[in-house]
Coordinates of C-alpha atoms and ligand atoms in Angstrom, one line a residue:
M1 CA 52.8 6.2 -21.8
A2 CA 50.1 4.9 -24.1
D3 CA 46.5 6.0 -23.5
V4 CA 44.6 3.3 -21.6
I5 CA 41.0 4.2 -21.9
R6 CA 39.1 2.1 -24.4
L7 CA 35.5 1.8 -25.4
L8 CA 34.0 -1.5 -24.5
P9 CA 32.8 -3.6 -27.5
D10 CA 29.0 -3.6 -27.7
S11 CA 28.8 -7.2 -26.8
V12 CA 30.5 -6.6 -23.5
A13 CA 28.5 -3.5 -22.8
N14 CA 25.4 -5.6 -23.4
Q15 CA 26.5 -8.3 -21.1
I16 CA 27.1 -5.7 -18.4
A17 CA 23.6 -4.3 -19.0
A18 CA 22.3 -7.9 -18.9
G19 CA 23.5 -8.1 -15.3
E20 CA 20.8 -5.7 -14.5
V21 CA 18.0 -6.9 -16.7
V22 CA 18.5 -10.6 -16.9
Q23 CA 19.0 -12.1 -13.5
R24 CA 17.4 -15.5 -14.1
P25 CA 15.1 -17.1 -16.6
A26 CA 12.1 -15.4 -15.1
S27 CA 13.5 -12.0 -16.0
V28 CA 13.6 -13.1 -19.7
V29 CA 10.0 -14.3 -19.4
K30 CA 9.0 -10.9 -17.9
E31 CA 10.6 -8.9 -20.7
L32 CA 9.3 -11.1 -23.5
L33 CA 5.8 -11.2 -22.1
E34 CA 5.7 -7.4 -21.6
N35 CA 6.9 -6.9 -25.2
A36 CA 4.2 -9.2 -26.4
V37 CA 1.6 -7.2 -24.5
D38 CA 3.0 -3.9 -25.9
A39 CA 2.8 -5.4 -29.4
G40 CA -1.0 -5.5 -28.9
A41 CA -1.3 -9.2 -28.9
S42 CA -4.6 -10.9 -28.1
E43 CA -3.0 -14.3 -27.6
I44 CA 0.3 -15.0 -25.9
R45 CA 1.8 -18.4 -25.4
L46 CA 4.7 -19.1 -23.1
V47 CA 6.6 -22.4 -23.5
V48 CA 9.4 -23.3 -21.1
Q49 CA 11.7 -26.2 -20.8
E50 CA 13.4 -27.2 -17.5
G51 CA 12.6 -24.0 -15.6
G52 CA 13.9 -22.0 -18.5
H53 CA 17.4 -23.4 -18.3
T54 CA 17.1 -24.7 -21.8
L55 CA 14.2 -22.9 -23.5
I56 CA 12.0 -19.9 -23.0
Q57 CA 9.7 -19.2 -25.9
V58 CA 7.0 -16.6 -26.2
T59 CA 4.7 -16.5 -29.2
D60 CA 2.3 -13.6 -29.8
N61 CA -0.1 -12.5 -32.5
G62 CA 0.8 -8.9 -32.1
C63 CA 1.9 -6.3 -34.6
G64 CA 5.1 -8.1 -35.7
M65 CA 8.2 -6.4 -37.0
S66 CA 9.6 -5.4 -40.4
P67 CA 12.9 -7.1 -41.4
I68 CA 14.9 -4.0 -40.4
D69 CA 13.1 -3.5 -37.1
A70 CA 13.6 -7.2 -36.4
R71 CA 17.4 -6.7 -36.7
M72 CA 17.3 -3.3 -34.9
S73 CA 15.3 -4.7 -31.9
F74 CA 18.5 -6.3 -30.7
E75 CA 20.5 -3.1 -30.6
R76 CA 21.0 -1.4 -27.3
H77 CA 18.8 1.6 -26.8
A78 CA 16.7 0.3 -29.6
T79 CA 13.1 0.9 -28.8
S80 CA 10.0 2.0 -30.6
K81 CA 8.5 3.1 -27.4
I82 CA 10.2 6.3 -26.4
K83 CA 11.6 9.1 -28.5
E84 CA 12.7 11.6 -25.9
A85 CA 13.6 11.7 -22.3
N86 CA 10.2 13.1 -21.3
D87 CA 8.7 9.8 -22.5
L88 CA 10.6 8.1 -19.7
F89 CA 7.9 9.3 -17.4
A90 CA 5.2 7.6 -19.3
I91 CA 4.7 4.1 -18.2
R92 CA 1.7 3.3 -20.2
T93 CA 4.0 1.2 -22.1
M94 CA 6.6 0.4 -19.6
G95 CA 9.1 -1.6 -21.6
F96 CA 10.8 1.6 -22.4
R97 CA 14.5 1.1 -22.1
G98 CA 15.3 -0.6 -25.3
E99 CA 17.7 -2.7 -23.4
A100 CA 15.9 -6.0 -22.8
L101 CA 16.5 -7.8 -26.1
A102 CA 20.1 -6.6 -26.5
S103 CA 20.8 -7.8 -23.0
I104 CA 19.1 -11.2 -23.5
A105 CA 20.8 -11.7 -26.8
S106 CA 24.2 -11.1 -25.2
V107 CA 23.9 -14.0 -22.8
A108 CA 21.9 -16.6 -24.8
W109 CA 21.0 -17.9 -28.2
V110 CA 18.0 -16.2 -29.5
E111 CA 15.8 -17.1 -32.4
L112 CA 13.3 -14.5 -33.6
K113 CA 10.5 -15.1 -36.1
T114 CA 8.3 -12.2 -36.9
K115 CA 5.9 -11.0 -39.5
R116 CA 3.7 -8.0 -39.8
D117 CA 0.1 -8.6 -40.9
A118 CA 0.5 -6.6 -44.1
D119 CA 3.7 -8.4 -45.2
E120 CA 3.8 -11.4 -47.4
L121 CA 6.9 -12.9 -45.8
G122 CA 8.3 -12.7 -42.4
T123 CA 11.9 -12.6 -41.0
R124 CA 13.9 -15.1 -39.1
I125 CA 17.0 -14.0 -37.1
L126 CA 19.4 -16.1 -35.1
I127 CA 21.7 -14.4 -32.6
E128 CA 24.3 -16.1 -30.4
G129 CA 25.9 -14.0 -27.7
S130 CA 25.1 -10.7 -29.5
K131 CA 26.5 -12.1 -32.8
L132 CA 24.1 -12.2 -35.7
M133 CA 24.3 -15.7 -37.2
T134 CA 21.4 -15.7 -39.6
Q135 CA 18.9 -13.3 -41.0
E136 CA 16.6 -14.7 -43.7
E137 CA 13.1 -14.4 -45.1
L138 CA 10.6 -16.9 -43.8
A139 CA 7.0 -17.9 -44.5
T140 CA 5.3 -17.6 -41.1
V141 CA 2.1 -16.4 -39.4
S142 CA 1.6 -12.8 -38.3
G143 CA 3.1 -12.0 -35.0
T144 CA 6.3 -12.7 -33.2
T145 CA 8.0 -15.7 -31.6
F146 CA 11.1 -15.3 -29.5
A147 CA 12.9 -18.4 -28.5
V148 CA 15.7 -18.0 -25.9
K149 CA 18.0 -21.0 -25.5
N150 CA 21.0 -21.9 -23.3
L151 CA 20.7 -18.9 -21.1
F152 CA 24.1 -17.7 -19.7
Y153 CA 25.9 -20.3 -21.9
N154 CA 28.8 -17.8 -22.2
I155 CA 28.9 -16.8 -18.6
P156 CA 29.5 -20.0 -16.6
A157 CA 29.6 -18.2 -13.3
R158 CA 26.0 -17.0 -13.8
K159 CA 24.9 -20.3 -15.2
N160 CA 26.1 -22.1 -12.2
F161 CA 24.3 -19.6 -10.1
L162 CA 20.9 -20.7 -11.5
K163 CA 18.7 -22.7 -9.2
A164 CA 17.2 -26.1 -9.8
P165 CA 14.6 -26.0 -12.7
A166 CA 11.7 -26.4 -10.2
I167 CA 12.8 -23.2 -8.4
E168 CA 13.4 -21.2 -11.5
F169 CA 10.0 -22.4 -12.7
R170 CA 8.4 -20.9 -9.6
H171 CA 9.9 -17.5 -10.5
I172 CA 8.7 -17.9 -14.1
L173 CA 5.2 -18.7 -12.9
D174 CA 5.2 -15.5 -10.8
E175 CA 6.2 -13.4 -13.8
F176 CA 3.6 -15.2 -15.9
L177 CA 0.8 -14.4 -13.5
R178 CA 2.0 -10.8 -13.0
V179 CA 1.3 -10.3 -16.7
A180 CA -1.7 -12.6 -17.0
I181 CA -3.7 -11.1 -14.1
P182 CA -3.8 -7.5 -15.3
N183 CA -4.5 -8.5 -18.9
P184 CA -7.5 -10.7 -18.7
D185 CA -8.6 -9.7 -22.2
I186 CA -5.5 -11.5 -23.6
F187 CA -5.6 -15.3 -24.0
M188 CA -2.5 -16.6 -22.2
S189 CA -1.1 -20.1 -21.8
L190 CA 1.9 -21.5 -20.1
T191 CA 3.4 -24.9 -21.0
H192 CA 6.3 -26.4 -19.0
N193 CA 8.1 -29.5 -20.2
G194 CA 5.4 -30.2 -22.6
K195 CA 2.6 -29.9 -20.1
E196 CA 0.1 -27.1 -20.3
M197 CA 0.0 -25.6 -16.8
Y198 CA -2.3 -22.6 -17.6
H199 CA -4.8 -22.1 -20.3
L200 CA -6.5 -18.8 -19.7
P201 CA -9.2 -17.7 -22.2
S202 CA -9.7 -14.1 -22.5
G203 CA -12.5 -12.7 -20.3
N204 CA -13.0 -10.3 -17.5
L205 CA -10.8 -9.9 -14.4
R206 CA -13.1 -12.1 -12.3
Q207 CA -12.8 -14.9 -14.8
R208 CA -9.1 -14.5 -15.0
I209 CA -8.8 -14.7 -11.2
V210 CA -10.9 -17.9 -11.2
G211 CA -8.8 -19.3 -14.0
V212 CA -5.6 -18.6 -12.1
F213 CA -6.5 -19.3 -8.5
G214 CA -9.5 -21.7 -8.8
K215 CA -13.2 -21.8 -8.8
N216 CA -13.6 -21.4 -5.1
Y217 CA -12.3 -17.8 -5.3
N218 CA -15.3 -16.8 -7.2
D219 CA -17.6 -16.0 -4.3
K220 CA -14.8 -14.7 -2.1
L221 CA -14.3 -11.6 -4.1
V222 CA -15.3 -8.1 -3.1
P223 CA -15.1 -5.7 -6.1
I224 CA -13.3 -2.4 -5.6
Q225 CA -14.0 0.4 -7.9
E226 CA -13.4 4.1 -7.4
T227 CA -12.6 6.8 -9.9
T228 CA -11.2 10.2 -8.8
D229 CA -9.6 13.0 -10.6
V230 CA -6.2 11.7 -9.7
L231 CA -6.6 8.0 -9.9
K232 CA -8.7 5.1 -10.9
I233 CA -8.7 2.1 -8.6
S234 CA -10.3 -1.2 -9.6
G235 CA -10.0 -4.8 -8.8
F236 CA -11.0 -7.2 -6.1
V237 CA -10.1 -7.9 -2.5
G238 CA -10.9 -11.2 -0.8
K239 CA -13.6 -11.3 1.8
P240 CA -12.4 -10.8 5.3
D241 CA -13.1 -14.5 6.2
F242 CA -10.8 -15.5 3.3
T243 CA -7.4 -14.6 4.5
K244 CA -4.2 -16.7 4.6
K245 CA -1.5 -16.9 7.1
T246 CA 1.2 -16.4 4.5
R247 CA 1.8 -13.8 1.8
G248 CA 1.6 -14.4 -1.9
E249 CA -1.8 -13.5 -3.2
Q250 CA -1.4 -9.8 -3.0
Y251 CA -1.0 -7.9 -6.3
F252 CA -0.7 -4.2 -7.2
F253 CA -0.7 -3.1 -10.7
V254 CA 0.0 0.4 -11.8
N255 CA -1.1 1.1 -15.4
K256 CA -1.2 -2.7 -15.8
R257 CA 2.3 -3.3 -14.7
F258 CA 3.0 -5.3 -11.6
I259 CA 4.6 -3.3 -8.8
K260 CA 5.8 -4.1 -5.3
S261 CA 4.8 -1.6 -2.7
P262 CA 5.1 -2.3 0.9
Y263 CA 3.7 1.2 1.5
L264 CA 0.5 0.6 -0.4
H265 CA 0.2 -2.8 1.2
I266 CA -0.1 -1.0 4.5
A267 CA -3.0 1.0 3.1
V268 CA -4.9 -2.1 2.3
M269 CA -4.0 -3.7 5.6
Q270 CA -5.4 -0.7 7.4
A271 CA -8.6 -0.9 5.4
F272 CA -8.9 -4.5 6.6
E273 CA -8.1 -3.5 10.2
D274 CA -10.7 -4.9 12.7
L275 CA -12.0 -7.2 10.0
I276 CA -9.2 -9.8 10.0
P277 CA -6.8 -11.3 12.5
K278 CA -3.6 -9.4 12.9
D279 CA -1.4 -12.0 11.4
A280 CA -3.5 -12.7 8.4
F281 CA -3.1 -11.6 4.8
P282 CA -6.1 -10.7 2.7
F283 CA -6.2 -11.6 -0.9
Y284 CA -6.1 -8.6 -3.2
I285 CA -5.7 -7.7 -6.8
L286 CA -5.8 -3.9 -7.2
S287 CA -5.2 -2.0 -10.3
L288 CA -4.3 1.7 -10.2
E289 CA -4.6 3.8 -13.2
I290 CA -2.8 7.1 -12.9
D291 CA -1.5 9.7 -15.2
P292 CA 2.0 8.5 -16.1
S293 CA 3.5 11.9 -15.3
Q294 CA 2.6 11.3 -11.6
V295 CA 4.8 8.3 -11.4
D296 CA 8.5 7.6 -11.6
V297 CA 9.3 4.1 -12.5
N298 CA 13.0 4.6 -13.0
V299 CA 13.8 4.1 -9.4
H300 CA 14.4 0.4 -10.0
P301 CA 16.0 -1.3 -12.9
T302 CA 13.4 -3.9 -13.4
K303 CA 10.7 -1.4 -12.8
Q304 CA 8.9 -3.1 -10.0
E305 CA 9.2 -0.3 -7.5
I306 CA 7.8 3.0 -8.3
K307 CA 7.4 6.4 -6.7
F308 CA 4.3 8.4 -6.8
E309 CA 4.3 12.1 -7.0
D310 CA 1.9 12.3 -4.0
D311 CA 2.1 9.0 -2.4
R312 CA 0.3 10.0 0.8
L313 CA -2.7 10.9 -1.2
I314 CA -2.6 7.6 -3.1
F315 CA -2.3 5.9 0.2
Q316 CA -5.5 7.5 1.5
L317 CA -7.4 7.0 -1.6
L318 CA -6.5 3.3 -1.8
K319 CA -7.3 2.7 1.8
A320 CA -10.6 4.6 1.5
S321 CA -11.6 2.7 -1.6
V322 CA -10.9 -0.7 -0.1
R323 CA -12.8 0.3 3.0
H324 CA -15.6 1.5 0.9
G325 CA -15.8 -1.7 -1.1
L326 CA -15.8 -3.8 2.0
G327 CA -18.4 -1.5 3.5
Q328 CA -20.7 -1.9 0.6
H329 CA -20.4 -5.6 0.8
Q330 CA -20.8 -5.6 4.5
I331 CA -23.2 -8.0 6.0
T332 CA -26.3 -6.0 6.8
P333 CA -28.4 -6.5 9.9
V334 CA -30.7 -9.5 9.4
L335 CA -33.0 -10.7 12.0
D336 CA -34.6 -14.0 11.5
F337 CA -36.3 -15.3 14.5
D338 CA -39.9 -15.1 15.5
Q339 CA -39.4 -13.5 18.8
D340 CA -37.6 -10.5 17.3
A341 CA -40.8 -9.2 15.9
N342 CA -40.5 -6.4 18.3
F343 CA -36.8 -6.2 18.4
E344 CA -36.1 -2.5 18.5
S345 CA -32.5 -1.8 18.4
S346 CA -31.6 1.6 19.6
F347 CA -28.1 1.0 18.4
Q348 CA -27.4 2.7 15.1
P349 CA -23.8 2.0 14.4
R350 CA -21.9 4.7 12.7
S351 CA -20.9 3.6 9.2
T352 CA -17.4 2.9 8.4
F353 CA -17.3 6.0 6.3
E354 CA -18.6 8.3 8.9
R355 CA -15.9 7.0 11.1
L356 CA -13.3 7.2 8.4
S357 CA -14.2 10.7 7.8
D358 CA -13.8 11.6 11.5
K359 CA -10.1 11.2 10.9
P360 CA -8.3 14.0 9.3
Q361 CA -7.9 13.3 5.6
Q362 CA -6.0 15.3 3.1
S363 CA -7.4 16.6 -0.1
V364 CA -9.8 13.9 -0.9
S365 CA -12.7 16.2 -1.7
S366 CA -13.1 15.0 -5.2
F367 CA -13.3 11.5 -3.8
S368 CA -15.8 12.0 -1.0
S369 CA -18.8 11.9 -3.2
S370 CA -18.3 8.2 -3.7
F371 CA -19.0 7.8 0.0
D372 CA -22.5 9.0 -0.4
R373 CA -23.3 5.6 -1.5
T374 CA -23.0 4.2 2.0
P375 CA -24.3 0.7 2.5
S376 CA -28.0 0.6 3.1
K377 CA -28.7 -0.1 6.7
P378 CA -32.1 -1.6 7.3
S379 CA -34.0 0.2 9.9
S380 CA -34.7 -1.9 12.9
N381 CA -38.5 -2.0 12.6
Q382 CA -38.2 -3.2 9.1
N383 CA -37.9 -6.6 10.5
L384 CA -35.8 -8.5 8.0
R385 CA -36.4 -12.1 8.6
N386 CA -34.1 -13.4 6.1
W387 CA -30.6 -14.4 6.8
E388 CA -30.1 -15.3 3.2
R389 CA -29.6 -11.6 2.6
L390 CA -26.3 -12.0 4.4
Y391 CA -25.1 -14.3 1.7
E392 CA -26.8 -12.5 -1.1
G393 CA -24.7 -9.5 -0.5
M394 CA -21.6 -11.7 -0.4
K395 CA -22.4 -13.5 -3.6
Q396 CA -23.4 -10.5 -5.6
M397 CA -21.8 -10.4 -9.0
P398 CA -20.7 -7.1 -10.3
A399 CA -22.0 -6.1 -13.6
E400 CA -19.3 -7.0 -16.0
Q401 CA -19.0 -8.1 -19.6
P402 CA -21.1 -11.2 -20.5
P403 CA -19.0 -14.0 -19.2
V404 CA -17.0 -16.2 -21.5
M405 CA -16.6 -18.9 -19.0
P406 CA -13.6 -21.1 -18.7
E407 CA -14.8 -24.7 -19.2
D408 CA -15.1 -25.7 -15.6
F409 CA -16.4 -22.4 -14.4
D410 CA -19.5 -22.6 -12.3
E411 CA -21.5 -19.5 -12.7
P412 CA -23.0 -18.6 -9.4
K413 CA -26.7 -19.0 -9.4
T414 CA -28.6 -15.9 -9.3
Q415 CA -31.4 -16.4 -7.0
T416 CA -34.7 -15.3 -8.4
E417 CA -37.0 -16.5 -5.7
V418 CA -35.8 -16.4 -2.2
E419 CA -36.5 -19.6 -0.4
P420 CA -36.9 -19.5 3.3
L421 CA -33.5 -20.0 4.8
F422 CA -34.5 -22.5 7.4
R423 CA -37.2 -25.0 7.7
K424 CA -38.7 -24.3 11.1
E425 CA -37.4 -27.3 13.0
E426 CA -33.9 -26.9 11.6
R427 CA -33.2 -23.4 12.6
L428 CA -32.5 -23.4 16.3
P429 CA -29.0 -22.6 17.3
Y430 CA -27.1 -25.1 19.4
Q431 CA -24.3 -24.6 21.9
I432 CA -21.3 -26.8 22.2
H433 CA -18.8 -26.9 25.0
N434 CA -20.5 -23.9 26.4
T435 CA -18.2 -22.0 24.1
Y436 CA -19.4 -22.2 20.5
I437 CA -22.8 -21.8 18.9
I438 CA -23.8 -23.8 15.8
S439 CA -26.4 -22.2 13.8
P440 CA -27.8 -23.9 10.7
I441 CA -28.3 -21.7 7.6
K442 CA -29.6 -22.6 4.3
S443 CA -26.3 -23.2 2.6
G444 CA -24.8 -25.1 5.5
F445 CA -24.1 -23.9 9.0
M446 CA -22.2 -21.3 10.9
L447 CA -20.0 -21.8 13.9
L448 CA -19.8 -18.8 16.2
S449 CA -17.5 -18.0 19.1
Q450 CA -19.8 -16.7 21.7
Q451 CA -17.1 -14.7 23.4
A452 CA -15.7 -13.1 20.2
A453 CA -19.3 -12.3 19.1
S454 CA -20.2 -10.8 22.4
E455 CA -17.1 -8.7 22.4
R456 CA -17.8 -7.4 19.0
I457 CA -21.4 -6.5 19.9
L458 CA -20.5 -4.8 23.1
Y459 CA -17.5 -3.0 21.5
E460 CA -19.8 -1.3 19.0
Q461 CA -22.4 -0.5 21.6
Y462 CA -19.8 1.1 23.8
L463 CA -18.3 3.1 20.9
Q464 CA -21.8 4.3 20.1
K465 CA -22.2 5.5 23.7
L466 CA -18.8 7.0 23.9
Y467 CA -19.2 9.0 20.7
N468 CA -22.9 9.7 20.4
Q469 CA -25.1 8.7 23.3
P470 CA -23.5 8.9 26.7
V471 CA -25.3 7.0 29.4
V472 CA -26.7 8.9 32.3
V473 CA -25.1 7.8 35.6
Q474 CA -27.4 6.2 38.1
R475 CA -26.0 7.1 41.4
Q476 CA -25.8 4.5 44.1
L477 CA -27.0 5.2 47.5
F478 CA -23.9 3.8 49.2
P479 CA -20.9 4.2 46.9
K480 CA -18.4 1.4 47.2
Q481 CA -14.8 2.3 48.1
I482 CA -11.9 0.8 46.3
E483 CA -8.1 1.2 46.8
L484 CA -5.8 0.6 43.9
P485 CA -2.1 0.1 43.4
T486 CA -0.5 3.3 42.2
A487 CA -0.1 2.1 38.6
D488 CA -3.7 1.0 38.4
A489 CA -4.8 4.2 39.9
E490 CA -2.9 6.0 37.2
V491 CA -4.7 4.0 34.5
L492 CA -8.0 4.7 36.1
R493 CA -7.4 8.4 36.2
T494 CA -6.7 8.5 32.5
I495 CA -10.0 6.9 31.6
L496 CA -12.3 8.5 34.2
S497 CA -14.0 10.8 31.8
E498 CA -14.5 8.1 29.1
I499 CA -16.0 5.5 31.4
K500 CA -18.3 8.2 32.8
L501 CA -19.8 8.3 29.3
L502 CA -20.6 4.6 29.7
G503 CA -22.4 5.4 33.0
I504 CA -19.5 4.4 35.3
E505 CA -18.7 7.2 37.6
V506 CA -15.8 7.0 39.9
Q507 CA -14.3 9.8 42.1
E508 CA -10.9 9.9 43.7
T509 CA -11.5 10.5 47.4
A510 CA -7.9 10.2 48.7
E511 CA -4.6 9.2 47.2
N512 CA -5.3 6.0 45.2
Q513 CA -8.7 5.7 46.9
F514 CA -11.8 5.8 44.8
A515 CA -15.5 5.9 45.4
I516 CA -17.7 4.1 42.8
I517 CA -20.6 6.5 42.4
G518 CA -22.5 4.6 39.8
V519 CA -22.4 1.6 37.5
P520 CA -25.2 0.7 35.1
A521 CA -26.6 -2.7 36.0
E522 CA -26.5 -4.0 32.4
S523 CA -22.8 -3.5 32.0
K524 CA -22.0 -5.2 35.3
G525 CA -23.4 -8.6 34.3
E526 CA -22.4 -11.0 37.0
L527 CA -19.5 -8.9 38.3
N528 CA -19.6 -6.6 41.3
E529 CA -18.5 -3.0 40.9
K530 CA -15.1 -3.6 42.3
T531 CA -14.2 -6.5 40.1
L532 CA -15.6 -4.7 37.1
L533 CA -13.3 -1.8 37.7
E534 CA -10.3 -4.0 38.4
N535 CA -10.9 -6.2 35.4
L536 CA -11.4 -3.1 33.2
I537 CA -8.1 -1.6 34.4
S538 CA -6.2 -4.8 33.7
Q539 CA -7.8 -5.2 30.3
F540 CA -6.9 -1.6 29.5
K541 CA -3.3 -2.1 30.6
N542 CA -2.9 -5.3 28.6
N543 CA -4.7 -4.3 25.4
V544 CA -4.1 -0.7 24.9
D545 CA -3.3 -0.1 21.3
I546 CA -1.5 3.2 20.9
A547 CA -2.6 3.5 17.3
L548 CA -6.2 3.9 18.6
D549 CA -7.6 6.8 20.5
I550 CA -8.6 6.5 24.1
K551 CA -12.3 6.0 23.5
E552 CA -11.6 3.1 21.2
N553 CA -9.3 1.6 23.8
V554 CA -11.9 2.0 26.5
A555 CA -14.6 0.4 24.3
R556 CA -12.3 -2.5 23.7
S557 CA -11.4 -3.0 27.3
M558 CA -15.0 -2.7 28.4
A559 CA -16.1 -5.1 25.8
K560 CA -13.5 -7.6 26.9
T561 CA -14.4 -7.1 30.5
T562 CA -18.1 -7.5 30.2
A563 CA -18.5 -9.9 27.3
I564 CA -20.1 -13.3 27.6
K565 CA -17.2 -15.6 28.2
S566 CA -16.4 -18.9 26.8
G567 CA -17.7 -21.5 29.3
K568 CA -21.0 -19.8 29.9
S569 CA -24.1 -21.9 29.2
L570 CA -26.6 -19.9 27.1
S571 CA -30.3 -20.4 26.6
T572 CA -31.7 -20.7 23.1
L573 CA -33.1 -17.2 23.4
E574 CA -29.7 -15.8 24.5
M575 CA -28.0 -17.5 21.6
Q576 CA -30.6 -16.1 19.1
N577 CA -30.2 -12.6 20.5
L578 CA -26.4 -12.9 20.3
I579 CA -26.6 -14.0 16.6
D580 CA -29.1 -11.2 15.7
Q581 CA -27.0 -8.6 17.4
L582 CA -23.8 -9.8 15.9
F583 CA -25.2 -9.4 12.4
A584 CA -26.6 -6.0 13.2
C585 CA -23.0 -5.0 13.9
E586 CA -21.1 -2.9 11.5
V587 CA -18.2 -5.4 11.4
P588 CA -19.6 -8.8 12.4
Y589 CA -16.6 -10.7 11.1
S590 CA -14.2 -10.4 14.0
S591 CA -13.9 -9.3 17.6
P592 CA -12.2 -5.9 18.2
S593 CA -8.9 -7.7 18.9
G594 CA -9.1 -9.6 15.6
Q595 CA -10.5 -12.9 16.5
L596 CA -13.0 -14.3 14.1
C597 CA -16.6 -14.2 15.4
F598 CA -17.8 -17.0 13.1
I599 CA -16.9 -19.3 10.3
S600 CA -19.3 -20.7 7.9
Y601 CA -19.4 -24.2 6.4
S602 CA -21.2 -24.8 3.2
L603 CA -22.9 -28.1 2.5
E604 CA -20.7 -28.4 -0.5
E605 CA -17.6 -28.0 1.5
I606 CA -18.8 -30.5 4.0
K607 CA -19.6 -33.0 1.3
E608 CA -16.1 -32.5 -0.2
R609 CA -14.4 -33.0 3.0
L610 CA -16.4 -36.1 3.9
S611 CA -15.6 -37.6 0.5
G612 CA -11.9 -37.0 1.2
E613 CA -11.4 -34.7 -1.9
Ligands
LIG1 P1 11.7 -1.9 -25.2 O1 10.6 -2.9 -24.9 O2 12.1 -1.2 -23.9 O3 11.3 -1.0 -26.3 P2 13.1 -4.2 -26.0 O4 14.5 -4.5 -26.1 O5 12.3 -5.1 -25.1 O6 12.9 -2.7 -25.6 O7 12.4 -4.3 -27.4 C1 13.0 -3.5 -28.4 C2 12.0 -3.2 -29.5 O8 11.7 -4.4 -30.2 C3 10.6 -2.7 -29.0 O9 10.6 -1.4 -28.7 C4 9.7 -3.1 -30.1 O10 9.6 -2.2 -31.1 C5 10.3 -4.4 -30.6 N1 9.7 -5.6 -30.1 C6 10.1 -6.4 -29.1 N2 9.3 -7.4 -28.9 C7 8.3 -7.3 -29.9 C8 7.2 -8.1 -30.1 N3 6.9 -9.2 -29.5 N4 6.4 -7.7 -31.2 C9 6.7 -6.6 -31.9 N5 7.7 -5.8 -31.6 C10 8.6 -6.2 -30.6
LIG2 MG1 10.7 -4.6 -23.7

């Protein structure tokens, strides 16, 4: 019998490889853009027709290729970027497989024009389905243009599989942004069907973000910047009041390449815990620089998933950095009203970082020094009467390169003289529907939820008592008796020692029978001792979060139980106190269960909405 094993012709082998590399027009875009970046270009232009069905063209002003390299670049395993297997671990230039161009050329028509700066003449190559049709000299500018036409022309099954141009274009856009965002120093443009969709001048990351996402992102960004022995983390996260209900504006880059990492996403989400509602997604663009030997990108053919040598450490570092960044930009206590001249808060919230460091952390010693820069907390007697501080912190621009502003870029005004935030008559808060408080501020107004705000304030106060300053129980002369259903009695038993720290002492006198020895008047509010306990137990049962420790759960339940509720009419003084105390909180944005405590409306926004823009 004749031998049956044959070597596949290269063109077929390339087509098979193409199945991995080239799934759709967007994959071609990704490969060509990455090559252009690797070629050291400072300008990259992407032109697409019909969602890439008919044309994908990338022009760069990078290093260009010699005539021989130009021809070689289409050979499989042809790459200038790795020489030995060890280099595979280096992802500083990640387009390391030498497969992309060979794959693309096997399933499309490709025209390449390229010239090195030093050469007089350039090269033009035409390839159709791996077959070289033309190679000639060409007078052209320095750099490289790849034009990919008729993708999958020779594989009808895959061509039919392509989605409508609009959908393919969405994917192309994603890839374009994944290269544009981490490379703000490179001018990038995207033209689709003759229309320029993006024109992104080179600048810093903030400018790139504004160029990509819009002007209104500018003052929503909190810079993140940490350097450790292992890792450098930089980028921005959105402010906690700037979340979206859907995903899409979350980006991780490792050594400038976009990666998907559900695992690291959790780290960021944990850093935002307490600050944003549970179902919301914060904006983030976070760049990790790490020694390439600590990463393995080969786990996924298109290199979007990677494995870190020590991913738990990276997780901790990332979470801590984001938490730190948010902490530094935290709203600081600001008291504005006349009557608070002698406002003496005994409450000194523990900083995020103290709390963070309570939790066991692994080898982050080299990192901890950055926590020394905890956000400055004004002392309570340093009576800050300027709410504008609150916004100053938020608008603070990090020191970056001198801006080369995109045309319609509004540079945030740096305030040299601080005007009084309110004119006297304008500054009184106002309650609506006995539920919300409207409080004018200089740039517009804030709308607070009295219940969420009160829960937040009390939660932090209870935490403080639970961890640092237990309340002395004031014994009652005639302890009240209460009998509880078995399940509730069980709950109460589990929290007895914690509530005692809050000044609530209860003793079990008989099976499911309890005597209430003491309850501090201020935590009772309008409730009697029995309802306080019953409500507390039911809150605890319904809201217990097993991820939190018992003290935090008790603080939450107590805050819910004793908070000022929606529907309660408040005096001006009560409202003012509530606002002051909220902004003295460590985390004023949201209630412990994740409800926002306030939203702010700027005059600009109001004007826009009224004019129907
Ligand atoms: P890889 O990027 O993995 O090396 P590719 O098939 O994408 O493999 O590219 C093959 C080679 O072609 C690259 O290593 C590089 O030398 C060269 N090349 C590709 N695109 C460009 C470009 N835009 N400018 C200069 N050289 C390029
Ligand atoms: Mg490549």
